mmCIF file of C-alpha atoms in Angstrom:
data_model
loop_
_atom_site.group_PDB
_atom_site.id
_atom_site.type_symbol
_atom_site.label_atom_id
_atom_site.label_comp_id
_atom_site.label_asym_id
_atom_site.label_seq_id
_atom_site.Cartn_x
_atom_site.Cartn_y
_atom_site.Cartn_z
ATOM 1 C CA GLY E 265 -0.138 0.033 -0.020
ATOM 2 C CA HIS E 266 0.968 3.731 -0.347
ATOM 3 C CA PHE E 267 1.624 6.102 2.726
ATOM 4 C CA GLN E 268 0.667 9.651 3.352
ATOM 5 C CA SER E 269 2.277 12.222 5.843
ATOM 6 C CA THR E 270 0.275 13.684 8.822
ATOM 7 C CA MET E 271 2.830 15.741 9.675
ATOM 8 C CA ALA E 272 2.533 19.667 9.272
ATOM 9 C CA ASP E 273 6.052 20.411 9.491
ATOM 10 C CA THR E 274 9.339 19.466 11.425
ATOM 11 C CA ALA E 275 8.429 21.368 14.627
ATOM 12 C CA VAL E 276 5.306 19.128 15.206
ATOM 13 C CA GLU E 277 7.548 16.089 14.964
ATOM 14 C CA GLU E 278 10.058 17.517 17.703
ATOM 15 C CA GLU E 279 6.373 18.047 20.005
ATOM 16 C CA VAL E 280 5.681 14.382 19.339
ATOM 17 C CA LYS E 281 9.080 13.169 20.379
ATOM 18 C CA ALA E 282 9.018 15.539 23.499
ATOM 19 C CA GLU E 283 5.694 14.335 24.498
ATOM 20 C CA ALA E 284 7.287 10.825 24.231
ATOM 21 C CA ALA E 285 9.632 11.429 26.304
ATOM 22 C CA ALA E 286 7.378 12.692 28.840
ATOM 23 C CA ALA E 287 4.897 9.801 28.965
ATOM 24 C CA PRO E 288 6.390 7.208 26.401
ATOM 25 C CA SER E 289 3.663 4.526 27.957
ATOM 26 C CA ALA E 290 0.750 6.731 26.991
ATOM 27 C CA GLU E 291 1.755 7.797 23.623
ATOM 28 C CA THR E 292 3.062 4.175 22.349
ATOM 29 C CA THR E 293 -0.442 2.842 23.859
ATOM 30 C CA ALA E 294 -2.403 5.792 22.042
ATOM 31 C CA ALA E 295 -0.108 4.672 18.736
ATOM 32 C CA ALA E 296 -0.817 0.552 19.141
ATOM 33 C CA PRO E 297 -4.657 0.447 17.534
ATOM 34 C CA GLU E 298 -4.223 -0.656 13.959
ATOM 35 C CA VAL E 299 -7.292 1.869 12.908
ATOM 36 C CA GLU E 300 -5.267 4.975 12.428
ATOM 37 C CA PRO E 301 -2.550 3.338 10.032
ATOM 38 C CA LYS E 302 -5.388 1.601 8.087
ATOM 39 C CA VAL E 303 -7.101 5.092 7.731
ATOM 40 C CA GLU E 304 -3.439 6.777 6.818
ATOM 41 C CA THR E 305 -2.503 3.937 4.410
ATOM 42 C CA ALA E 306 -6.000 4.231 2.492
ATOM 43 C CA ALA E 307 -5.806 7.974 2.191
ATOM 44 C CA ALA E 308 -2.340 7.336 0.709
ATOM 45 C CA GLU E 309 -3.090 4.986 -2.077
ATOM 46 C CA SER E 310 -5.716 7.626 -3.250
ATOM 47 C CA SER E 311 -2.896 10.166 -3.564
ATOM 48 C CA GLY E 312 0.246 8.185 -4.222
ATOM 49 C CA ALA E 313 2.132 10.943 -2.372
ATOM 50 C CA MET E 314 4.002 11.257 0.837
ATOM 51 C CA PHE E 315 6.873 12.826 2.657
ATOM 52 C CA VAL E 316 10.407 12.371 1.356
ATOM 53 C CA PRO E 317 12.293 10.209 4.293
ATOM 54 C CA GLY E 318 14.877 11.925 5.853
ATOM 55 C CA ALA E 319 13.822 15.355 4.250
ATOM 56 C CA PRO E 320 12.096 18.406 5.680
ATOM 57 C CA SER E 321 8.429 17.718 5.936
ATOM 58 C CA ASP E 322 7.681 20.512 2.821
ATOM 59 C CA LYS E 323 9.607 17.906 0.334
ATOM 60 C CA GLN E 324 6.942 15.535 -1.039
ATOM 61 C CA GLY E 325 7.671 12.403 -2.835
ATOM 62 C CA GLN E 326 6.095 9.200 -4.146
ATOM 63 C CA ALA E 327 5.027 6.628 -1.759
ATOM 64 C CA PRO E 328 7.113 3.214 -1.970
ATOM 65 C CA GLN E 329 5.417 0.661 -3.480
ATOM 66 C CA THR E 330 7.475 -2.508 -3.359
ATOM 67 C CA GLU E 331 8.813 -4.051 -0.397
ATOM 68 C CA GLU E 332 12.370 -2.873 -1.219
ATOM 69 C CA GLU E 333 11.249 0.477 -1.484
ATOM 70 C CA LYS E 334 9.795 0.396 1.941
ATOM 71 C CA GLU E 335 12.583 -1.056 3.551
ATOM 72 C CA ALA E 336 14.891 1.576 1.905
ATOM 73 C CA ALA E 337 12.495 4.643 3.163
ATOM 74 C CA ILE E 338 12.542 3.052 6.862
ATOM 75 C CA ARG E 339 16.256 3.157 6.370
ATOM 76 C CA LYS E 340 16.609 6.434 5.214
ATOM 77 C CA GLN E 341 14.143 7.976 7.795
ATOM 78 C CA VAL E 342 15.946 6.193 11.006
ATOM 79 C CA GLU E 343 19.400 6.817 9.806
ATOM 80 C CA TYR E 344 18.818 10.439 9.308
ATOM 81 C CA TYR E 345 17.197 10.475 12.964
ATOM 82 C CA PHE E 346 20.848 9.407 13.959
ATOM 83 C CA SER E 347 22.965 11.117 11.718
ATOM 84 C CA ASP E 348 25.134 13.983 12.781
ATOM 85 C CA THR E 349 22.929 16.262 11.314
ATOM 86 C CA ASN E 350 19.931 15.638 13.217
ATOM 87 C CA PHE E 351 21.247 14.013 16.851
ATOM 88 C CA ARG E 352 23.716 16.646 17.633
ATOM 89 C CA LYS E 353 20.311 19.137 18.172
ATOM 90 C CA ASP E 354 17.834 16.196 18.946
ATOM 91 C CA LYS E 355 17.643 16.750 22.919
ATOM 92 C CA PHE E 356 15.112 13.801 22.764
ATOM 93 C CA LEU E 357 17.060 11.132 21.222
ATOM 94 C CA GLN E 358 20.517 12.216 23.121
ATOM 95 C CA ILE E 359 18.374 11.544 26.542
ATOM 96 C CA GLU E 360 17.253 8.199 25.629
ATOM 97 C CA THR E 361 20.666 7.039 24.328
ATOM 98 C CA ALA E 362 22.315 8.531 27.606
ATOM 99 C CA LYS E 363 20.167 6.314 29.725
ATOM 100 C CA SER E 364 22.658 3.697 29.301
ATOM 101 C CA ASP E 365 26.357 3.086 29.179
ATOM 102 C CA GLU E 366 26.182 1.133 25.691
ATOM 103 C CA GLN E 367 23.472 3.940 24.373
ATOM 104 C CA TRP E 368 20.839 1.232 23.325
ATOM 105 C CA ILE E 369 17.279 2.418 23.077
ATOM 106 C CA ASN E 370 14.324 0.431 22.538
ATOM 107 C CA ILE E 371 13.018 0.131 18.746
ATOM 108 C CA SER E 372 9.477 0.857 19.869
ATOM 109 C CA VAL E 373 10.656 4.370 21.011
ATOM 110 C CA LEU E 374 11.173 5.126 17.215
ATOM 111 C CA ASN E 375 7.410 3.877 16.494
ATOM 112 C CA THR E 376 6.362 7.005 18.750
ATOM 113 C CA PHE E 377 7.204 9.017 15.778
ATOM 114 C CA ASN E 378 4.879 10.320 13.129
ATOM 115 C CA ARG E 379 6.785 9.486 10.221
ATOM 116 C CA MET E 380 7.682 5.894 11.783
ATOM 117 C CA LYS E 381 3.701 5.277 12.311
ATOM 118 C CA ILE E 382 3.240 5.883 8.672
ATOM 119 C CA LEU E 383 6.327 3.959 7.606
ATOM 120 C CA VAL E 384 5.683 1.221 9.877
ATOM 121 C CA PRO E 385 1.936 0.896 10.560
ATOM 122 C CA SER E 386 2.252 -2.689 12.512
ATOM 123 C CA LEU E 387 4.325 -0.779 15.123
ATOM 124 C CA LYS E 388 6.639 -3.926 15.269
ATOM 125 C CA PRO E 389 10.391 -3.891 15.497
ATOM 126 C CA GLU E 390 11.260 -6.531 12.904
ATOM 127 C CA PRO E 391 10.757 -4.400 9.920
ATOM 128 C CA ILE E 392 13.057 -1.734 11.265
ATOM 129 C CA ALA E 393 15.521 -4.355 12.133
ATOM 130 C CA SER E 394 15.589 -5.870 8.608
ATOM 131 C CA ALA E 395 15.838 -2.333 7.251
ATOM 132 C CA LEU E 396 19.029 -1.356 8.998
ATOM 133 C CA LYS E 397 20.853 -4.745 9.489
ATOM 134 C CA SER E 398 23.607 -3.532 6.978
ATOM 135 C CA SER E 399 23.624 -0.103 7.994
ATOM 136 C CA GLU E 400 26.964 2.389 8.840
ATOM 137 C CA VAL E 401 25.009 4.799 10.541
ATOM 138 C CA VAL E 402 23.049 2.769 13.525
ATOM 139 C CA GLU E 403 23.504 -0.810 14.808
ATOM 140 C CA ILE E 404 20.818 -3.253 15.811
ATOM 141 C CA SER E 405 20.964 -5.554 18.924
ATOM 142 C CA GLU E 406 21.531 -9.291 18.534
ATOM 143 C CA CYS E 407 17.903 -9.960 19.935
ATOM 144 C CA GLY E 408 16.655 -7.446 17.213
ATOM 145 C CA THR E 409 14.583 -4.929 19.493
ATOM 146 C CA LYS E 410 17.179 -2.049 20.267
ATOM 147 C CA ILE E 411 19.247 0.165 18.379
ATOM 148 C CA ARG E 412 22.077 2.681 18.678
ATOM 149 C CA ARG E 413 24.297 5.060 16.841
ATOM 150 C CA HIS E 414 27.298 3.209 15.522
ATOM 151 C CA LYS E 415 30.234 3.360 17.600
ATOM 152 C CA SER E 416 32.407 4.995 15.192
ATOM 153 C CA LEU E 417 29.869 7.977 15.598
ATOM 154 C CA TRP E 418 30.006 8.294 19.239
ATOM 155 C CA GLY E 419 32.993 10.488 19.060
ATOM 156 C CA THR E 420 32.610 14.388 18.534
ATOM 157 C CA LYS E 421 33.626 15.560 15.068
ATOM 158 C CA PRO E 422 35.379 18.786 14.381
ATOM 159 C CA VAL E 423 33.044 21.643 12.924
ATOM 160 C CA GLU E 424 34.178 24.492 10.682
ATOM 161 C CA LEU E 425 33.217 27.998 11.718
ATOM 162 C CA GLY E 426 34.442 31.074 10.124
ATOM 163 C CA GLY E 427 36.823 28.919 7.726
ATOM 164 C CA LYS E 428 38.569 27.317 11.034
ATOM 165 C CA SER E 429 38.467 23.651 12.556
ATOM 166 C CA TYR E 430 37.155 23.310 15.973
ATOM 167 C CA SER E 431 37.239 20.086 17.730
ATOM 168 C CA SER E 432 35.720 20.792 21.222
ATOM 169 C CA ARG E 433 33.104 23.205 22.930
ATOM 170 C CA ASN E 434 35.609 24.647 24.869
ATOM 171 C CA GLU E 435 37.738 25.727 21.690
ATOM 172 C CA VAL E 436 34.634 27.558 20.497
ATOM 173 C CA ILE E 437 33.679 29.293 23.901
ATOM 174 C CA SER E 438 37.376 30.476 23.749
ATOM 175 C CA ARG E 439 36.868 31.875 20.354
ATOM 176 C CA VAL E 440 33.397 33.450 21.657
ATOM 177 C CA GLN E 441 34.696 34.911 24.781
ATOM 178 C CA PRO E 442 37.098 38.062 23.516
ATOM 179 C CA LEU E 443 34.368 38.798 21.024
ATOM 180 C CA LEU E 444 31.728 39.488 23.437
ATOM 181 C CA LYS E 445 33.995 42.450 24.594
ATOM 182 C CA THR E 446 34.084 43.731 21.176
ATOM 183 C CA ALA E 447 32.539 47.485 20.987
ATOM 184 C CA GLY E 448 30.822 48.219 17.808
ATOM 185 C CA THR E 449 29.929 45.826 15.271
ATOM 186 C CA LEU E 450 32.246 42.732 14.326
ATOM 187 C CA SER E 451 34.469 42.451 11.706
ATOM 188 C CA ASP E 452 33.769 40.510 8.752
ATOM 189 C CA ASP E 453 35.983 37.608 10.027
ATOM 190 C CA ASP E 454 34.588 37.576 13.318
ATOM 191 C CA ALA E 455 30.895 37.671 11.793
ATOM 192 C CA SER E 456 31.540 35.045 9.256
ATOM 193 C CA PHE E 457 32.367 32.813 12.696
ATOM 194 C CA VAL E 458 29.089 33.920 14.400
ATOM 195 C CA LYS E 459 27.033 33.486 11.442
ATOM 196 C CA ASP E 460 28.490 29.704 11.186
ATOM 197 C CA LEU E 461 27.943 29.306 14.601
ATOM 198 C CA LEU E 462 24.157 30.696 14.225
ATOM 199 C CA LYS E 463 23.808 27.830 11.843
ATOM 200 C CA HIS E 464 23.472 25.324 14.658
ATOM 201 C CA HIS E 465 21.011 27.221 16.693
ATOM 202 C CA ALA E 466 17.405 25.367 16.798
ATOM 203 C CA THR E 467 15.603 28.235 15.390
ATOM 204 C CA ALA E 468 18.529 29.827 13.208
ATOM 205 C CA ALA E 469 16.215 30.526 10.187
ATOM 206 C CA ALA E 470 13.943 32.643 12.449
ATOM 207 C CA LYS E 471 16.812 34.474 14.169
ATOM 208 C CA GLU E 472 17.939 35.301 10.940
ATOM 209 C CA GLY E 473 14.707 36.715 9.352
ATOM 210 C CA PRO E 474 14.922 38.833 6.386
ATOM 211 C CA GLY E 475 18.894 38.598 6.455
ATOM 212 C CA ILE E 476 21.710 39.796 8.411
ATOM 213 C CA ALA E 477 23.226 43.020 7.715
ATOM 214 C CA ALA E 478 26.008 43.146 10.670
ATOM 215 C CA ILE E 479 26.393 41.567 13.906
ATOM 216 C CA LYS E 480 27.219 43.231 17.291
ATOM 217 C CA VAL E 481 27.519 42.460 20.856
ATOM 218 C CA GLY E 482 24.664 43.614 23.329
ATOM 219 C CA SER E 483 22.356 42.128 26.007
ATOM 220 C CA ASN E 484 18.994 40.541 26.096
ATOM 221 C CA PRO E 485 16.640 42.731 27.994
ATOM 222 C CA LYS E 486 16.144 39.741 30.547
ATOM 223 C CA PHE E 487 19.854 39.136 31.450
ATOM 224 C CA PRO E 488 21.131 42.741 31.286
ATOM 225 C CA ASP E 489 24.284 41.593 33.173
ATOM 226 C CA THR E 490 25.556 39.053 30.538
ATOM 227 C CA LYS E 491 26.839 39.496 27.073
ATOM 228 C CA CYS E 492 25.230 37.704 23.897
ATOM 229 C CA PHE E 493 25.323 38.489 20.053
ATOM 230 C CA VAL E 494 22.802 40.938 18.453
ATOM 231 C CA LEU E 495 21.830 40.407 14.580
ATOM 232 C CA VAL E 496 21.036 43.869 12.912
ATOM 233 C CA ARG E 497 18.542 42.608 10.335
ATOM 234 C CA VAL E 498 18.474 44.314 7.089
ATOM 235 C CA ASP E 499 15.094 45.555 7.884
ATOM 236 C CA GLY E 500 16.439 47.432 10.838
ATOM 237 C CA THR E 501 15.157 44.959 13.565
ATOM 238 C CA GLU E 502 17.623 43.453 15.867
ATOM 239 C CA GLU E 503 17.600 39.831 17.270
ATOM 240 C CA ASP E 504 20.038 38.360 19.901
ATOM 241 C CA PHE E 505 20.800 34.378 20.505
ATOM 242 C CA SER E 506 22.355 32.246 22.945
ATOM 243 C CA TYR E 507 25.889 31.045 21.462
ATOM 244 C CA LEU E 508 25.966 28.409 24.225
ATOM 245 C CA LYS E 509 22.414 26.709 22.492
ATOM 246 C CA CYS E 510 24.755 26.612 19.398
ATOM 247 C CA VAL E 511 27.816 24.976 21.211
ATOM 248 C CA ALA E 512 25.253 22.531 22.968
ATOM 249 C CA ASN E 513 24.086 21.459 19.435
ATOM 250 C CA ILE E 514 27.441 21.118 17.919
ATOM 251 C CA PHE E 515 29.016 18.953 20.754
ATOM 252 C CA PRO E 516 26.333 17.378 22.832
ATOM 253 C CA ASP E 517 26.972 16.503 26.683
ATOM 254 C CA LEU E 518 25.869 13.234 26.722
ATOM 255 C CA GLU E 519 26.965 12.587 30.057
ATOM 256 C CA SER E 520 25.050 15.509 31.438
ATOM 257 C CA SER E 521 21.980 14.307 29.507
ATOM 258 C CA ARG E 522 21.879 11.304 31.704
ATOM 259 C CA VAL E 523 20.341 13.323 34.342
ATOM 260 C CA SER E 524 16.611 15.136 33.617
ATOM 261 C CA THR E 525 16.519 18.525 34.290
ATOM 262 C CA ARG E 526 14.581 18.090 37.570
ATOM 263 C CA LYS E 527 17.309 15.353 38.618
ATOM 264 C CA ARG E 528 20.001 17.992 38.319
ATOM 265 C CA LYS E 529 18.009 20.420 40.224
ATOM 266 C CA ALA E 530 17.632 17.857 42.613
ATOM 267 C CA ASP E 531 21.290 16.618 43.112
ATOM 268 C CA ALA E 532 22.314 20.211 43.086
ATOM 269 C CA ALA E 533 19.921 20.991 46.146
ATOM 270 C CA ALA E 534 21.096 17.799 47.903
ATOM 271 C CA ASP E 535 24.734 19.171 47.359
ATOM 272 C CA GLU E 536 23.903 22.935 48.192
ATOM 273 C CA PRO E 537 20.629 22.972 50.059
ATOM 274 C CA ASN E 538 20.360 26.574 49.914
ATOM 275 C CA ALA E 539 22.233 27.455 46.729
ATOM 276 C CA LYS E 540 19.461 28.631 44.956
ATOM 277 C CA ARG E 541 18.046 31.099 47.174
ATOM 278 C CA GLY E 542 20.623 33.864 47.119
ATOM 279 C CA PRO E 543 23.940 34.419 48.691
ATOM 280 C CA ALA E 544 24.762 32.319 51.577
ATOM 281 C CA ALA E 545 21.084 31.627 52.363
ATOM 282 C CA GLY E 546 22.258 28.670 54.143
ATOM 283 C CA SER E 547 25.444 26.454 55.248
ATOM 284 C CA SER E 548 27.098 25.070 51.808
ATOM 285 C CA GLY E 549 28.168 21.944 54.234
ATOM 286 C CA ASP E 550 31.802 22.821 54.503
ATOM 287 C CA GLY E 551 32.116 25.306 57.500
ATOM 288 C CA ASP E 552 30.621 28.122 55.711
ATOM 289 C CA THR E 553 28.616 29.286 58.610
ATOM 290 C CA GLU E 554 31.989 29.474 60.938
ATOM 291 C CA SER E 555 33.604 31.765 58.565
ATOM 292 C CA ALA E 556 34.876 35.179 60.257
ATOM 293 C CA GLY E 557 32.907 37.488 57.871
ATOM 294 C CA PHE E 558 33.972 39.955 54.995
ATOM 295 C CA LYS E 559 36.984 38.792 53.319
ATOM 296 C CA LYS E 560 37.733 41.110 50.425
ATOM 297 C CA GLY E 561 38.612 39.803 46.636
ATOM 298 C CA THR E 562 37.298 36.063 47.733
ATOM 299 C CA ILE E 563 34.394 35.829 45.254
ATOM 300 C CA VAL E 564 34.345 35.133 42.033
ATOM 301 C CA LEU E 565 31.601 36.647 39.457
ATOM 302 C CA VAL E 566 30.944 33.892 36.633
ATOM 303 C CA ARG E 567 29.276 35.385 33.375
ATOM 304 C CA ASP E 568 28.016 33.207 30.317
ATOM 305 C CA LEU E 569 28.290 30.191 32.355
ATOM 306 C CA PRO E 570 28.027 27.284 30.064
ATOM 307 C CA GLU E 571 24.681 25.107 30.214
ATOM 308 C CA ASP E 572 24.296 21.995 32.071
ATOM 309 C CA GLN E 573 26.449 23.028 34.937
ATOM 310 C CA THR E 574 25.557 21.601 38.363
ATOM 311 C CA VAL E 575 26.862 23.371 41.825
ATOM 312 C CA ALA E 576 28.668 19.716 42.238
ATOM 313 C CA SER E 577 30.427 20.286 38.579
ATOM 314 C CA MET E 578 31.074 23.723 39.328
ATOM 315 C CA LYS E 579 32.860 22.695 42.558
ATOM 316 C CA SER E 580 35.034 20.378 40.903
ATOM 317 C CA ALA E 581 35.861 22.873 38.282
ATOM 318 C CA PHE E 582 36.786 25.573 40.330
ATOM 319 C CA GLY E 583 38.523 23.520 43.136
ATOM 320 C CA VAL E 584 41.422 23.432 41.129
ATOM 321 C CA ALA E 585 42.265 26.783 42.178
ATOM 322 C CA GLY E 586 41.856 26.144 45.944
ATOM 323 C CA LEU E 587 39.507 25.659 48.496
ATOM 324 C CA VAL E 588 35.795 26.737 47.175
ATOM 325 C CA ARG E 589 33.561 27.564 50.211
ATOM 326 C CA TYR E 590 30.357 28.312 48.518
ATOM 327 C CA VAL E 591 28.732 28.077 44.717
ATOM 328 C CA GLU E 592 25.579 29.915 43.957
ATOM 329 C CA MET E 593 23.907 29.388 40.716
ATOM 330 C CA VAL E 594 21.277 32.102 39.631
ATOM 331 C CA PRO E 595 18.085 30.538 38.594
ATOM 332 C CA ASP E 596 17.579 30.769 34.764
ATOM 333 C CA GLN E 597 20.418 32.858 34.084
ATOM 334 C CA PRO E 598 24.103 32.024 33.104
ATOM 335 C CA LEU E 599 25.187 33.721 35.930
ATOM 336 C CA ALA E 600 27.140 32.032 39.130
ATOM 337 C CA TYR E 601 29.545 33.193 42.296
ATOM 338 C CA VAL E 602 31.788 30.871 43.630
ATOM 339 C CA ARG E 603 33.275 32.018 46.861
ATOM 340 C CA TYR E 604 36.715 30.717 48.001
ATOM 341 C CA GLU E 605 38.892 30.441 51.128
ATOM 342 C CA THR E 606 41.343 33.240 50.321
ATOM 343 C CA ALA E 607 41.576 35.963 47.826
ATOM 344 C CA GLU E 608 44.865 34.222 46.355
ATOM 345 C CA HIS E 609 42.681 31.418 45.306
ATOM 346 C CA ALA E 610 40.075 33.384 44.016
ATOM 347 C CA GLN E 611 42.626 35.095 41.897
ATOM 348 C CA LYS E 612 44.112 32.180 40.461
ATOM 349 C CA ALA E 613 40.830 30.867 39.411
ATOM 350 C CA LEU E 614 40.746 33.400 36.843
ATOM 351 C CA GLU E 615 43.053 31.308 34.542
ATOM 352 C CA ILE E 616 40.362 28.486 34.320
ATOM 353 C CA GLY E 617 39.134 28.382 30.826
ATOM 354 C CA GLY E 618 35.720 26.735 29.577
ATOM 355 C CA MET E 619 33.560 28.223 32.368
ATOM 356 C CA GLY E 620 32.390 31.471 31.176
ATOM 357 C CA THR E 621 33.656 35.148 31.794
ATOM 358 C CA LEU E 622 35.217 35.311 35.093
ATOM 359 C CA SER E 623 35.901 38.338 37.218
ATOM 360 C CA ILE E 624 36.807 39.164 40.954
ATOM 361 C CA LEU E 625 33.723 40.707 42.698
ATOM 362 C CA ASP E 626 34.610 44.137 43.953
ATOM 363 C CA GLY E 627 33.233 47.561 44.896
ATOM 364 C CA ASP E 628 29.767 47.944 45.888
ATOM 365 C CA ASP E 629 28.637 44.675 44.271
ATOM 366 C CA GLU E 630 30.942 42.863 46.814
ATOM 367 C CA LYS E 631 30.117 44.833 50.080
ATOM 368 C CA GLU E 632 26.128 43.911 49.103
ATOM 369 C CA TYR E 633 26.919 40.625 48.547
ATOM 370 C CA TRP E 634 28.645 40.232 52.002
ATOM 371 C CA ASP E 635 25.981 42.271 53.577
ATOM 372 C CA LYS E 636 23.344 39.822 52.441
ATOM 373 C CA ILE E 637 25.340 36.947 53.445
ATOM 374 C CA ASP E 638 25.565 38.199 57.036
ATOM 375 C CA SER E 639 22.136 39.249 57.059
ATOM 376 C CA THR E 640 21.157 35.745 56.493
ATOM 377 C CA ARG E 641 23.296 34.243 58.940
ATOM 378 C CA ASP E 642 21.881 36.585 61.401
ATOM 379 C CA CYS E 643 18.199 35.317 60.487
ATOM 380 C CA LYS E 644 19.481 31.756 61.113
ATOM 381 C CA GLY E 645 20.784 32.909 64.511
ATOM 382 C CA ARG E 646 17.750 34.319 65.622
ATOM 383 C CA GLY E 647 15.552 31.117 64.369
ATOM 384 C CA GLY E 648 14.443 32.936 61.125
ATOM 385 C CA GLY E 649 15.135 29.547 59.387
ATOM 386 C CA ARG E 650 14.331 29.933 55.450
ATOM 387 C CA GLY E 651 12.776 33.203 55.982
ATOM 388 C CA GLY E 652 16.257 34.875 56.098
ATOM 389 C CA GLY E 653 17.668 37.121 53.233
ATOM 390 C CA ARG E 654 16.144 37.333 49.579
ATOM 391 C CA GLY E 655 19.208 36.977 48.182
ATOM 392 C CA ARG E 656 19.344 37.456 44.444
ATOM 393 C CA GLY E 657 17.403 34.086 43.396
#
């Protein structure tokens, strides 16, 4: 029989995948009855057209008619899901594969995707396993019910940005950070780098709009303390974007994907119970409440903090410079504060790479921070408990 796409566009498919992650059993159960596939197949037989496997939804092609054509369509669509082009920005598949060290996922997960429901109406794993047995992109388990990216693709591949090759997220971030200090518009070479970086944003086309006339450095109104790239469009409008999201798509951190956002927050709370409630809203568990008050030059301000960081990971990264007494991560902002035992340790921390833009907190900002620490400590001493200082979070 022939097939017909039910997808309005690629975004719809991504929503389905996200829903599958939230409630996979419900999605699979809803897809199991054969009534829906039969209706789709019957409709396709009358039209003879369907989506092109592995291509954007606006491209239409002829529905496969022979078993060989159907098998080729399945292989092409599944290989697209696990290709570098899609996998690097597909958070759902990254999370699913990261659930096991061997990165296997059940083939039944793929059958929750709209296109796969059309290509495999039976929702059985056998047609997919058969179609991909000789694939160089994915591997099928011996039992024939699981699938994963071929091991040769597990490592990250270099990416070319602005005519130069980059092999890691730290290399890209190191290239970006000096640019964020630029006054005025970026040079042609720097703009070329940023434009190539933008291509890896999930909504690159929408960000670019009618076209880019120039690129400058500015701030998102929601995060005035952090710098970002601002696209000046040909029609005079401006649009900023997160370069960290682009970096995450180029070099996905599968290890951090093993933990859901909720669990990461729980882990951070367990490690630092009050880290999100503001400066020193409680003991960090390492003797912080016994410190002797104001210590000038001991707090490092972290701007443009890379995504997927936790209190634990930051303590580990910044611990190379000396004893970290406290870490505060500001909710929903790429901003954090790292407090050291001594000013010497804090100064040494400024040499740490790949953790954003680092500086020593000083002046009125430093005094205000310590005032809030003391205020919170006083409230705890009076039995104020969690009702202490408001903090920054």
